[in-house]
Amino acid sequence: MTSTSAAFSALAPYGWDESWAEAFAPFEADGLLPGRVVRVDRGQCDVVTADGTVRADTEFVVPRDPMKVVCTGDWVAVDPGGDPRYVRAYLPRRTAFVRSTSSKRSEGQILAANVDHAVVAVSLAVELDLGRVERFLALAWESGAQPVVVLTKADLVPDPVTLAHLVQDVETSAPGVPVLTVSALHGDGLDVLVALAGSGTSVLLGQSGAGKSTLANALVGADVMEVQAARDVDGKGRHTTTTRNLLALPSGGVLIDTPGLRGVGLFDAETGVGQVFTEIEELAGRCRFHDCAHESEPGCAVRSAVENGELPQRRLESYRKLLRENQWIVAKTDARLRAEIKKDWKRKGAEGKAAMEAKRGRWS
């Protein structure tokens, strides 16, 4: 079996440290081998170990629960030899990037594990969708990782004033989040991103055509990811990346590149939503009523901020939308919360009916 010192030497570039070694100790006593998952497909995965990269089957790790399957970024315990080889367990995750599945069931799908930085790539080749940026950031904050927004293809916005306005728009939608402008084609702005990615594990997120694979190649310093041109009409790509791949960076960190995400559904991300809309959460603390819905209640600090121009109406609408969506997802598995939502709907319906009858009374 590979020695502990050899494991440290081989796995340190992938993020192995004393804490992981301590968590792995019980599996080492059973003769298993530590490794990090660099790719998963069709119930199997590639695991980098001190003995090299091995192919292993994941059937021993609860394959029917989308939240408990082995995913890219996991640290795992694998058989030291044999054919086939198996992943016997994964170590407790420090962070996990999770979205809701596209099915009608209330399930989460884990996209990447043990991530320190969530890099949200947004293309400047098309009109900014700030609502989508906020959605990605909510999931990133909820994961436990530190988000950063990278505005790609900055070379397509040559006017510095226009570029500054775009950056400001994103910064308003991403409080507390670094916003970088990058042109991977010309290398502009890459130095800051390289420094960030060189510390810990980063995951690249974004829609198809956002330039993630180009960024990955720039960070790795080689053409490891295939790149296809985005459509001129809408800037969308064609899912160049089809699996999540973990790549070691020459700067010292590791990078997980992901396929373009069409659907980015929230999954129990109330804390993440609150982090994205910190200014609204702070304003809500000044409302007259603690359960203020920020609609027509008297003494609503949030509505006052909208009316005096302090808070954009778009931000409030996006906040409401994400909270409603998240509440609905959580309610699918929480009978008590479902009952509370129905009760609230009935209350609001009765209030609306009473208001209409009052208006009719004034008109008659």
mmCIF file of C-alpha atoms in Angstrom:
data_model
loop_
_atom_site.group_PDB
_atom_site.id
_atom_site.type_symbol
_atom_site.label_atom_id
_atom_site.label_comp_id
_atom_site.label_asym_id
_atom_site.label_seq_id
_atom_site.Cartn_x
_atom_site.Cartn_y
_atom_site.Cartn_z
ATOM 1 C CA MET A 1 0.000 0.000 0.000
ATOM 2 C CA THR A 2 1.127 3.566 -0.753
ATOM 3 C CA SER A 3 2.719 5.312 2.231
ATOM 4 C CA THR A 4 1.154 8.358 3.844
ATOM 5 C CA SER A 5 4.095 10.564 2.822
ATOM 6 C CA ALA A 6 3.780 9.395 -0.787
ATOM 7 C CA ALA A 7 0.048 10.176 -0.712
ATOM 8 C CA PHE A 8 0.789 13.692 0.543
ATOM 9 C CA SER A 9 3.372 14.246 -2.171
ATOM 10 C CA ALA A 10 1.114 13.012 -4.989
ATOM 11 C CA LEU A 11 -2.201 14.479 -3.802
ATOM 12 C CA ALA A 12 -1.112 17.848 -2.393
ATOM 13 C CA PRO A 13 -1.475 19.513 -5.834
ATOM 14 C CA TYR A 14 -5.137 18.409 -5.748
ATOM 15 C CA GLY A 15 -5.832 19.888 -2.312
ATOM 16 C CA TRP A 16 -4.887 17.056 0.069
ATOM 17 C CA ASP A 17 -4.027 18.349 3.544
ATOM 18 C CA GLU A 18 -3.763 17.293 7.185
ATOM 19 C CA SER A 19 -7.514 17.618 7.729
ATOM 20 C CA TRP A 20 -8.308 15.299 4.834
ATOM 21 C CA ALA A 21 -5.671 12.853 6.039
ATOM 22 C CA GLU A 22 -7.259 12.838 9.490
ATOM 23 C CA ALA A 23 -10.727 12.225 8.012
ATOM 24 C CA PHE A 24 -9.316 9.380 5.902
ATOM 25 C CA ALA A 25 -7.558 7.604 8.805
ATOM 26 C CA PRO A 26 -10.349 5.009 9.427
ATOM 27 C CA PHE A 27 -10.294 3.999 5.749
ATOM 28 C CA GLU A 28 -6.508 3.802 5.728
ATOM 29 C CA ALA A 29 -6.777 1.307 8.594
ATOM 30 C CA ASP A 30 -8.974 -0.815 6.303
ATOM 31 C CA GLY A 31 -6.303 -0.810 3.608
ATOM 32 C CA LEU A 32 -8.085 1.587 1.254
ATOM 33 C CA LEU A 33 -6.450 4.211 -0.920
ATOM 34 C CA PRO A 34 -7.210 7.983 -0.819
ATOM 35 C CA GLY A 35 -7.932 9.865 -4.017
ATOM 36 C CA ARG A 36 -9.825 12.781 -5.526
ATOM 37 C CA VAL A 37 -12.508 12.340 -8.171
ATOM 38 C CA VAL A 38 -11.549 14.214 -11.335
ATOM 39 C CA ARG A 39 -14.391 13.005 -13.573
ATOM 40 C CA VAL A 40 -17.654 11.045 -13.285
ATOM 41 C CA ASP A 41 -19.642 9.393 -16.059
ATOM 42 C CA ARG A 42 -22.013 6.425 -16.404
ATOM 43 C CA GLY A 43 -21.653 5.171 -12.846
ATOM 44 C CA GLN A 44 -17.870 5.205 -12.955
ATOM 45 C CA CYS A 45 -15.265 7.800 -12.126
ATOM 46 C CA ASP A 46 -11.639 8.672 -12.649
ATOM 47 C CA VAL A 47 -9.785 9.075 -9.352
ATOM 48 C CA VAL A 48 -6.323 10.582 -8.998
ATOM 49 C CA THR A 49 -4.333 8.645 -6.373
ATOM 50 C CA ALA A 50 -0.718 8.320 -5.297
ATOM 51 C CA ASP A 51 -0.542 5.333 -7.672
ATOM 52 C CA GLY A 52 -1.797 7.404 -10.607
ATOM 53 C CA THR A 53 -5.274 7.948 -12.024
ATOM 54 C CA VAL A 54 -7.509 4.889 -11.689
ATOM 55 C CA ARG A 55 -10.955 4.002 -13.019
ATOM 56 C CA ALA A 56 -13.435 2.952 -10.315
ATOM 57 C CA ASP A 57 -17.060 1.900 -10.063
ATOM 58 C CA THR A 58 -19.350 3.903 -7.723
ATOM 59 C CA GLU A 59 -22.119 1.376 -7.087
ATOM 60 C CA PHE A 60 -21.267 1.015 -3.389
ATOM 61 C CA VAL A 61 -22.096 4.705 -2.715
ATOM 62 C CA VAL A 62 -25.938 5.027 -2.618
ATOM 63 C CA PRO A 63 -26.458 5.608 -6.364
ATOM 64 C CA ARG A 64 -30.224 6.336 -6.132
ATOM 65 C CA ASP A 65 -29.951 9.531 -4.101
ATOM 66 C CA PRO A 66 -28.742 12.452 -6.294
ATOM 67 C CA MET A 67 -27.280 14.113 -3.198
ATOM 68 C CA LYS A 68 -25.237 11.070 -2.165
ATOM 69 C CA VAL A 69 -23.717 9.993 -5.453
ATOM 70 C CA VAL A 70 -20.004 10.454 -5.978
ATOM 71 C CA CYS A 71 -19.277 13.709 -7.795
ATOM 72 C CA THR A 72 -16.332 15.613 -9.192
ATOM 73 C CA GLY A 73 -14.296 17.131 -6.374
ATOM 74 C CA ASP A 74 -15.062 14.400 -3.828
ATOM 75 C CA TRP A 75 -12.270 12.852 -1.782
ATOM 76 C CA VAL A 76 -12.877 9.098 -1.784
ATOM 77 C CA ALA A 77 -11.620 5.782 -0.459
ATOM 78 C CA VAL A 78 -10.943 3.290 -3.264
ATOM 79 C CA ASP A 79 -9.829 -0.302 -3.445
ATOM 80 C CA PRO A 80 -6.009 -0.532 -3.527
ATOM 81 C CA GLY A 81 -6.193 -2.902 -6.482
ATOM 82 C CA GLY A 82 -8.330 -5.370 -8.367
ATOM 83 C CA ASP A 83 -10.468 -5.374 -11.497
ATOM 84 C CA PRO A 84 -13.010 -3.890 -11.269
ATOM 85 C CA ARG A 85 -12.023 -1.305 -8.689
ATOM 86 C CA TYR A 86 -14.633 0.311 -6.425
ATOM 87 C CA VAL A 87 -15.158 3.552 -4.554
ATOM 88 C CA ARG A 88 -16.083 2.386 -1.058
ATOM 89 C CA ALA A 89 -16.971 5.794 0.451
ATOM 90 C CA TYR A 90 -16.458 9.516 0.102
ATOM 91 C CA LEU A 91 -15.193 11.787 2.860
ATOM 92 C CA PRO A 92 -17.584 14.330 4.442
ATOM 93 C CA ARG A 93 -17.858 17.294 2.079
ATOM 94 C CA ARG A 94 -16.686 20.716 3.190
ATOM 95 C CA THR A 95 -18.855 22.457 0.594
ATOM 96 C CA ALA A 96 -21.284 21.298 -2.087
ATOM 97 C CA PHE A 97 -22.746 23.136 -5.079
ATOM 98 C CA VAL A 98 -26.340 21.890 -5.408
ATOM 99 C CA ARG A 99 -29.233 22.763 -7.713
ATOM 100 C CA SER A 100 -32.722 21.315 -7.953
ATOM 101 C CA THR A 101 -33.242 18.542 -10.481
ATOM 102 C CA SER A 102 -35.378 19.070 -13.573
ATOM 103 C CA SER A 103 -37.772 16.319 -12.429
ATOM 104 C CA LYS A 104 -41.082 17.029 -10.699
ATOM 105 C CA ARG A 105 -39.749 15.447 -7.514
ATOM 106 C CA SER A 106 -38.127 17.677 -4.933
ATOM 107 C CA GLU A 107 -34.542 16.506 -5.257
ATOM 108 C CA GLY A 108 -31.183 18.183 -5.274
ATOM 109 C CA GLN A 109 -28.438 17.440 -7.776
ATOM 110 C CA ILE A 110 -24.882 17.924 -6.581
ATOM 111 C CA LEU A 111 -22.654 19.442 -9.266
ATOM 112 C CA ALA A 112 -19.307 19.798 -7.482
ATOM 113 C CA ALA A 113 -17.887 19.149 -4.025
ATOM 114 C CA ASN A 114 -15.224 20.659 -1.782
ATOM 115 C CA VAL A 115 -15.076 23.941 -3.685
ATOM 116 C CA ASP A 116 -13.494 27.108 -2.272
ATOM 117 C CA HIS A 117 -14.330 29.548 -5.085
ATOM 118 C CA ALA A 118 -17.415 29.552 -7.346
ATOM 119 C CA VAL A 119 -16.472 31.413 -10.539
ATOM 120 C CA VAL A 120 -19.630 32.572 -12.343
ATOM 121 C CA ALA A 121 -18.738 33.261 -15.970
ATOM 122 C CA VAL A 122 -20.971 35.812 -17.721
ATOM 123 C CA SER A 123 -20.483 36.644 -21.397
ATOM 124 C CA LEU A 124 -20.387 40.281 -22.511
ATOM 125 C CA ALA A 125 -21.188 39.119 -26.049
ATOM 126 C CA VAL A 126 -24.898 39.243 -25.181
ATOM 127 C CA GLU A 127 -27.139 41.461 -23.056
ATOM 128 C CA LEU A 128 -26.583 41.003 -19.332
ATOM 129 C CA ASP A 129 -29.197 38.904 -17.543
ATOM 130 C CA LEU A 130 -28.797 40.199 -13.992
ATOM 131 C CA GLY A 131 -31.535 37.925 -12.683
ATOM 132 C CA ARG A 132 -29.594 34.870 -13.833
ATOM 133 C CA VAL A 133 -26.422 36.236 -12.251
ATOM 134 C CA GLU A 134 -28.301 36.600 -8.941
ATOM 135 C CA ARG A 135 -29.593 33.037 -9.270
ATOM 136 C CA PHE A 136 -26.080 31.620 -9.759
ATOM 137 C CA LEU A 137 -24.805 33.680 -6.836
ATOM 138 C CA ALA A 138 -27.562 32.416 -4.528
ATOM 139 C CA LEU A 139 -26.510 28.820 -5.228
ATOM 140 C CA ALA A 140 -22.843 29.731 -4.879
ATOM 141 C CA TRP A 141 -23.311 31.396 -1.466
ATOM 142 C CA GLU A 142 -25.487 28.486 -0.297
ATOM 143 C CA SER A 143 -22.761 26.010 -1.260
ATOM 144 C CA GLY A 144 -20.347 27.509 1.243
ATOM 145 C CA ALA A 145 -17.910 28.669 -1.445
ATOM 146 C CA GLN A 146 -16.830 32.275 -2.063
ATOM 147 C CA PRO A 147 -18.375 33.479 -5.339
ATOM 148 C CA VAL A 148 -16.673 35.662 -7.918
ATOM 149 C CA VAL A 149 -18.217 36.974 -11.145
ATOM 150 C CA VAL A 150 -16.039 36.986 -14.256
ATOM 151 C CA LEU A 151 -17.302 39.046 -17.186
ATOM 152 C CA THR A 152 -15.805 37.246 -20.185
ATOM 153 C CA LYS A 153 -15.147 38.436 -23.748
ATOM 154 C CA ALA A 154 -14.409 41.948 -22.497
ATOM 155 C CA ASP A 155 -12.638 42.620 -25.802
ATOM 156 C CA LEU A 156 -16.112 42.841 -27.391
ATOM 157 C CA VAL A 157 -16.793 46.001 -25.321
ATOM 158 C CA PRO A 158 -13.958 48.317 -26.398
ATOM 159 C CA ASP A 159 -15.498 51.471 -24.933
ATOM 160 C CA PRO A 160 -14.185 51.777 -21.342
ATOM 161 C CA VAL A 161 -17.175 53.882 -20.218
ATOM 162 C CA THR A 162 -19.668 51.273 -21.427
ATOM 163 C CA LEU A 163 -17.623 48.514 -19.803
ATOM 164 C CA ALA A 164 -17.531 50.431 -16.513
ATOM 165 C CA HIS A 165 -21.332 50.782 -16.558
ATOM 166 C CA LEU A 166 -21.739 47.031 -17.155
ATOM 167 C CA VAL A 167 -19.401 46.238 -14.274
ATOM 168 C CA GLN A 168 -21.325 48.626 -12.028
ATOM 169 C CA ASP A 169 -24.633 46.944 -12.934
ATOM 170 C CA VAL A 170 -23.224 43.554 -11.959
ATOM 171 C CA GLU A 171 -21.641 44.903 -8.759
ATOM 172 C CA THR A 172 -25.042 46.279 -7.717
ATOM 173 C CA SER A 173 -26.490 42.798 -8.225
ATOM 174 C CA ALA A 174 -23.601 41.070 -6.456
ATOM 175 C CA PRO A 175 -22.899 42.795 -3.110
ATOM 176 C CA GLY A 176 -19.741 41.537 -1.468
ATOM 177 C CA VAL A 177 -18.656 39.652 -4.595
ATOM 178 C CA PRO A 178 -15.542 40.492 -6.656
ATOM 179 C CA VAL A 179 -16.409 41.329 -10.279
ATOM 180 C CA LEU A 180 -13.595 40.820 -12.803
ATOM 181 C CA THR A 181 -13.437 41.631 -16.516
ATOM 182 C CA VAL A 182 -11.444 39.201 -18.620
ATOM 183 C CA SER A 183 -10.501 38.679 -22.236
ATOM 184 C CA ALA A 184 -9.090 35.166 -22.452
ATOM 185 C CA LEU A 185 -8.441 35.798 -26.148
ATOM 186 C CA HIS A 186 -5.957 38.601 -25.403
ATOM 187 C CA GLY A 187 -5.035 37.649 -21.828
ATOM 188 C CA ASP A 188 -6.440 40.849 -20.339
ATOM 189 C CA GLY A 189 -7.448 40.595 -16.676
ATOM 190 C CA LEU A 190 -6.331 36.990 -16.305
ATOM 191 C CA ASP A 191 -3.642 37.709 -13.711
ATOM 192 C CA VAL A 192 -6.172 38.386 -10.930
ATOM 193 C CA LEU A 193 -8.181 35.266 -11.810
ATOM 194 C CA VAL A 194 -5.030 33.137 -11.957
ATOM 195 C CA ALA A 195 -4.039 34.336 -8.480
ATOM 196 C CA LEU A 196 -7.507 33.539 -7.105
ATOM 197 C CA ALA A 197 -7.704 30.101 -8.737
ATOM 198 C CA GLY A 198 -4.225 29.279 -7.468
ATOM 199 C CA SER A 199 -5.609 29.039 -3.942
ATOM 200 C CA GLY A 200 -7.810 26.018 -3.275
ATOM 201 C CA THR A 201 -10.457 24.549 -5.583
ATOM 202 C CA SER A 202 -12.477 26.656 -8.007
ATOM 203 C CA VAL A 203 -15.521 25.649 -10.039
ATOM 204 C CA LEU A 204 -16.446 27.343 -13.318
ATOM 205 C CA LEU A 205 -20.193 27.949 -13.708
ATOM 206 C CA GLY A 206 -22.299 29.603 -16.365
ATOM 207 C CA GLN A 207 -24.419 29.147 -19.448
ATOM 208 C CA SER A 208 -23.172 27.569 -22.663
ATOM 209 C CA GLY A 209 -21.257 30.143 -24.645
ATOM 210 C CA ALA A 210 -20.084 32.036 -21.558
ATOM 211 C CA GLY A 211 -16.468 31.181 -22.372
ATOM 212 C CA LYS A 212 -15.827 28.697 -19.565
ATOM 213 C CA SER A 213 -13.733 26.289 -21.625
ATOM 214 C CA THR A 214 -11.634 29.164 -22.997
ATOM 215 C CA LEU A 215 -11.097 30.361 -19.416
ATOM 216 C CA ALA A 216 -10.162 26.837 -18.329
ATOM 217 C CA ASN A 217 -7.564 26.592 -21.105
ATOM 218 C CA ALA A 218 -6.149 29.994 -20.153
ATOM 219 C CA LEU A 219 -5.863 29.006 -16.483
ATOM 220 C CA VAL A 220 -4.333 25.595 -17.219
ATOM 221 C CA GLY A 221 -2.002 27.074 -19.826
ATOM 222 C CA ALA A 222 -2.883 24.451 -22.435
ATOM 223 C CA ASP A 223 -5.747 23.524 -24.736
ATOM 224 C CA VAL A 224 -7.182 20.844 -22.459
ATOM 225 C CA MET A 225 -10.822 21.752 -23.181
ATOM 226 C CA GLU A 226 -12.360 21.836 -26.650
ATOM 227 C CA VAL A 227 -13.712 25.250 -27.602
ATOM 228 C CA GLN A 228 -16.508 25.958 -30.073
ATOM 229 C CA ALA A 229 -17.692 29.323 -31.330
ATOM 230 C CA ALA A 230 -20.905 30.695 -29.841
ATOM 231 C CA ARG A 231 -23.828 31.466 -32.156
ATOM 232 C CA ASP A 232 -23.864 35.049 -33.374
ATOM 233 C CA VAL A 233 -27.623 35.316 -32.809
ATOM 234 C CA ASP A 234 -27.771 34.763 -29.065
ATOM 235 C CA GLY A 235 -24.221 34.074 -27.941
ATOM 236 C CA LYS A 236 -25.087 30.539 -26.822
ATOM 237 C CA GLY A 237 -22.621 27.729 -27.204
ATOM 238 C CA ARG A 238 -23.159 24.052 -27.936
ATOM 239 C CA HIS A 239 -22.199 22.398 -24.665
ATOM 240 C CA THR A 240 -18.514 21.947 -25.501
ATOM 241 C CA THR A 241 -17.974 20.487 -22.013
ATOM 242 C CA THR A 242 -20.233 17.482 -21.387
ATOM 243 C CA THR A 243 -18.854 16.299 -18.049
ATOM 244 C CA ARG A 244 -17.439 17.974 -14.956
ATOM 245 C CA ASN A 245 -13.647 17.759 -15.069
ATOM 246 C CA LEU A 246 -11.167 18.548 -12.312
ATOM 247 C CA LEU A 247 -7.870 19.976 -13.589
ATOM 248 C CA ALA A 248 -4.647 20.728 -11.710
ATOM 249 C CA LEU A 249 -3.413 24.271 -12.347
ATOM 250 C CA PRO A 250 0.225 25.334 -12.744
ATOM 251 C CA SER A 251 -0.535 28.148 -10.273
ATOM 252 C CA GLY A 252 -1.100 25.527 -7.571
ATOM 253 C CA GLY A 253 -4.905 25.293 -7.306
ATOM 254 C CA VAL A 254 -7.380 23.004 -9.013
ATOM 255 C CA LEU A 255 -10.253 23.871 -11.333
ATOM 256 C CA ILE A 256 -13.562 22.100 -11.991
ATOM 257 C CA ASP A 257 -14.998 22.943 -15.403
ATOM 258 C CA THR A 258 -18.719 22.247 -15.795
ATOM 259 C CA PRO A 259 -21.110 21.891 -18.743
ATOM 260 C CA GLY A 260 -23.217 24.930 -19.577
ATOM 261 C CA LEU A 261 -26.240 25.043 -17.282
ATOM 262 C CA ARG A 262 -29.579 25.762 -18.959
ATOM 263 C CA GLY A 263 -31.590 25.310 -15.788
ATOM 264 C CA VAL A 264 -30.331 26.717 -12.494
ATOM 265 C CA GLY A 265 -33.089 25.823 -10.058
ATOM 266 C CA LEU A 266 -32.691 26.731 -6.408
ATOM 267 C CA PHE A 267 -32.586 23.960 -3.829
ATOM 268 C CA ASP A 268 -33.116 24.984 -0.197
ATOM 269 C CA ALA A 269 -31.079 28.140 -0.757
ATOM 270 C CA GLU A 270 -32.769 30.685 1.516
ATOM 271 C CA THR A 271 -29.473 31.668 3.134
ATOM 272 C CA GLY A 272 -27.861 32.116 -0.278
ATOM 273 C CA VAL A 273 -30.736 34.304 -1.491
ATOM 274 C CA GLY A 274 -30.403 36.456 1.611
ATOM 275 C CA GLN A 275 -26.673 36.829 0.957
ATOM 276 C CA VAL A 276 -27.298 38.022 -2.615
ATOM 277 C CA PHE A 277 -29.875 40.573 -1.474
ATOM 278 C CA THR A 278 -28.197 41.791 1.701
ATOM 279 C CA GLU A 279 -29.431 45.356 1.242
ATOM 280 C CA ILE A 280 -33.061 44.167 1.105
ATOM 281 C CA GLU A 281 -32.586 41.979 4.177
ATOM 282 C CA GLU A 282 -31.122 44.953 6.044
ATOM 283 C CA LEU A 283 -33.971 47.242 4.954
ATOM 284 C CA ALA A 284 -36.524 44.602 5.988
ATOM 285 C CA GLY A 285 -35.206 44.873 9.538
ATOM 286 C CA ARG A 286 -36.506 48.451 9.630
ATOM 287 C CA CYS A 287 -40.050 47.597 8.509
ATOM 288 C CA ARG A 288 -42.843 48.292 11.005
ATOM 289 C CA PHE A 289 -44.032 44.663 10.895
ATOM 290 C CA HIS A 290 -41.596 41.769 11.328
ATOM 291 C CA ASP A 291 -43.519 39.657 8.769
ATOM 292 C CA CYS A 292 -43.780 42.475 6.209
ATOM 293 C CA ALA A 293 -44.211 41.176 2.649
ATOM 294 C CA HIS A 294 -42.978 44.504 1.216
ATOM 295 C CA GLU A 295 -46.126 44.967 -0.829
ATOM 296 C CA SER A 296 -48.677 47.412 0.591
ATOM 297 C CA GLU A 297 -48.013 47.299 4.335
ATOM 298 C CA PRO A 298 -47.646 50.649 6.127
ATOM 299 C CA GLY A 299 -44.175 51.483 7.381
ATOM 300 C CA CYS A 300 -42.414 49.250 4.852
ATOM 301 C CA ALA A 301 -38.781 50.351 4.625
ATOM 302 C CA VAL A 302 -38.199 48.242 1.517
ATOM 303 C CA ARG A 303 -40.999 49.899 -0.473
ATOM 304 C CA SER A 304 -39.806 53.308 0.713
ATOM 305 C CA ALA A 305 -36.317 52.529 -0.597
ATOM 306 C CA VAL A 306 -37.800 51.634 -3.988
ATOM 307 C CA GLU A 307 -39.888 54.795 -4.095
ATOM 308 C CA ASN A 308 -36.982 57.099 -3.259
ATOM 309 C CA GLY A 309 -34.667 55.393 -5.763
ATOM 310 C CA GLU A 310 -32.390 53.789 -3.177
ATOM 311 C CA LEU A 311 -33.386 50.258 -4.242
ATOM 312 C CA PRO A 312 -34.049 49.265 -7.894
ATOM 313 C CA GLN A 313 -37.521 47.796 -8.465
ATOM 314 C CA ARG A 314 -35.881 45.018 -10.490
ATOM 315 C CA ARG A 315 -33.882 43.893 -7.446
ATOM 316 C CA LEU A 316 -37.004 43.629 -5.304
ATOM 317 C CA GLU A 317 -38.858 41.639 -7.974
ATOM 318 C CA SER A 318 -35.897 39.288 -8.396
ATOM 319 C CA TYR A 319 -35.684 38.827 -4.614
ATOM 320 C CA ARG A 320 -39.372 37.946 -4.403
ATOM 321 C CA LYS A 321 -39.122 35.534 -7.327
ATOM 322 C CA LEU A 322 -36.173 33.604 -5.893
ATOM 323 C CA LEU A 323 -37.710 33.444 -2.411
ATOM 324 C CA ARG A 324 -41.007 32.119 -3.826
ATOM 325 C CA GLU A 325 -39.206 29.521 -5.914
ATOM 326 C CA ASN A 326 -37.079 28.390 -3.004
ATOM 327 C CA GLN A 327 -40.085 28.250 -0.690
ATOM 328 C CA TRP A 328 -41.951 26.090 -3.203
ATOM 329 C CA ILE A 329 -39.043 23.640 -3.514
ATOM 330 C CA VAL A 330 -38.707 23.312 0.263
ATOM 331 C CA ALA A 331 -42.479 22.946 0.683
ATOM 332 C CA LYS A 332 -42.500 19.855 -1.545
ATOM 333 C CA THR A 333 -40.843 17.908 1.256
ATOM 334 C CA ASP A 334 -42.248 19.839 4.238
ATOM 335 C CA ALA A 335 -45.955 19.222 4.931
ATOM 336 C CA ARG A 336 -46.085 21.862 7.674
ATOM 337 C CA LEU A 337 -44.639 24.514 5.377
ATOM 338 C CA ARG A 338 -47.096 23.537 2.614
ATOM 339 C CA ALA A 339 -49.956 24.076 5.028
ATOM 340 C CA GLU A 340 -48.566 27.464 6.057
ATOM 341 C CA ILE A 341 -48.224 28.541 2.414
ATOM 342 C CA LYS A 342 -51.806 27.520 1.641
ATOM 343 C CA LYS A 343 -53.013 29.379 4.731
ATOM 344 C CA ASP A 344 -51.095 32.478 3.622
ATOM 345 C CA TRP A 345 -52.570 32.236 0.114
ATOM 346 C CA LYS A 346 -56.092 32.021 1.578
ATOM 347 C CA ARG A 347 -55.415 35.003 3.835
ATOM 348 C CA LYS A 348 -54.164 37.117 0.950
ATOM 349 C CA GLY A 349 -57.105 35.987 -1.183
ATOM 350 C CA ALA A 350 -59.554 37.031 1.530
ATOM 351 C CA GLU A 351 -57.802 40.382 1.918
ATOM 352 C CA GLY A 352 -57.962 40.947 -1.833
ATOM 353 C CA LYS A 353 -61.648 40.047 -1.923
ATOM 354 C CA ALA A 354 -62.395 42.394 0.988
ATOM 355 C CA ALA A 355 -60.515 45.211 -0.745
ATOM 356 C CA MET A 356 -62.533 44.703 -3.949
ATOM 357 C CA GLU A 357 -65.836 44.694 -2.044
ATOM 358 C CA ALA A 358 -64.790 47.888 -0.244
ATOM 359 C CA LYS A 359 -64.095 49.528 -3.609
ATOM 360 C CA ARG A 360 -67.474 48.424 -4.990
ATOM 361 C CA GLY A 361 -69.110 49.902 -1.893
ATOM 362 C CA ARG A 362 -67.487 53.280 -2.580
ATOM 363 C CA TRP A 363 -68.482 53.161 -6.243
ATOM 364 C CA SER A 364 -72.152 52.299 -5.587
#
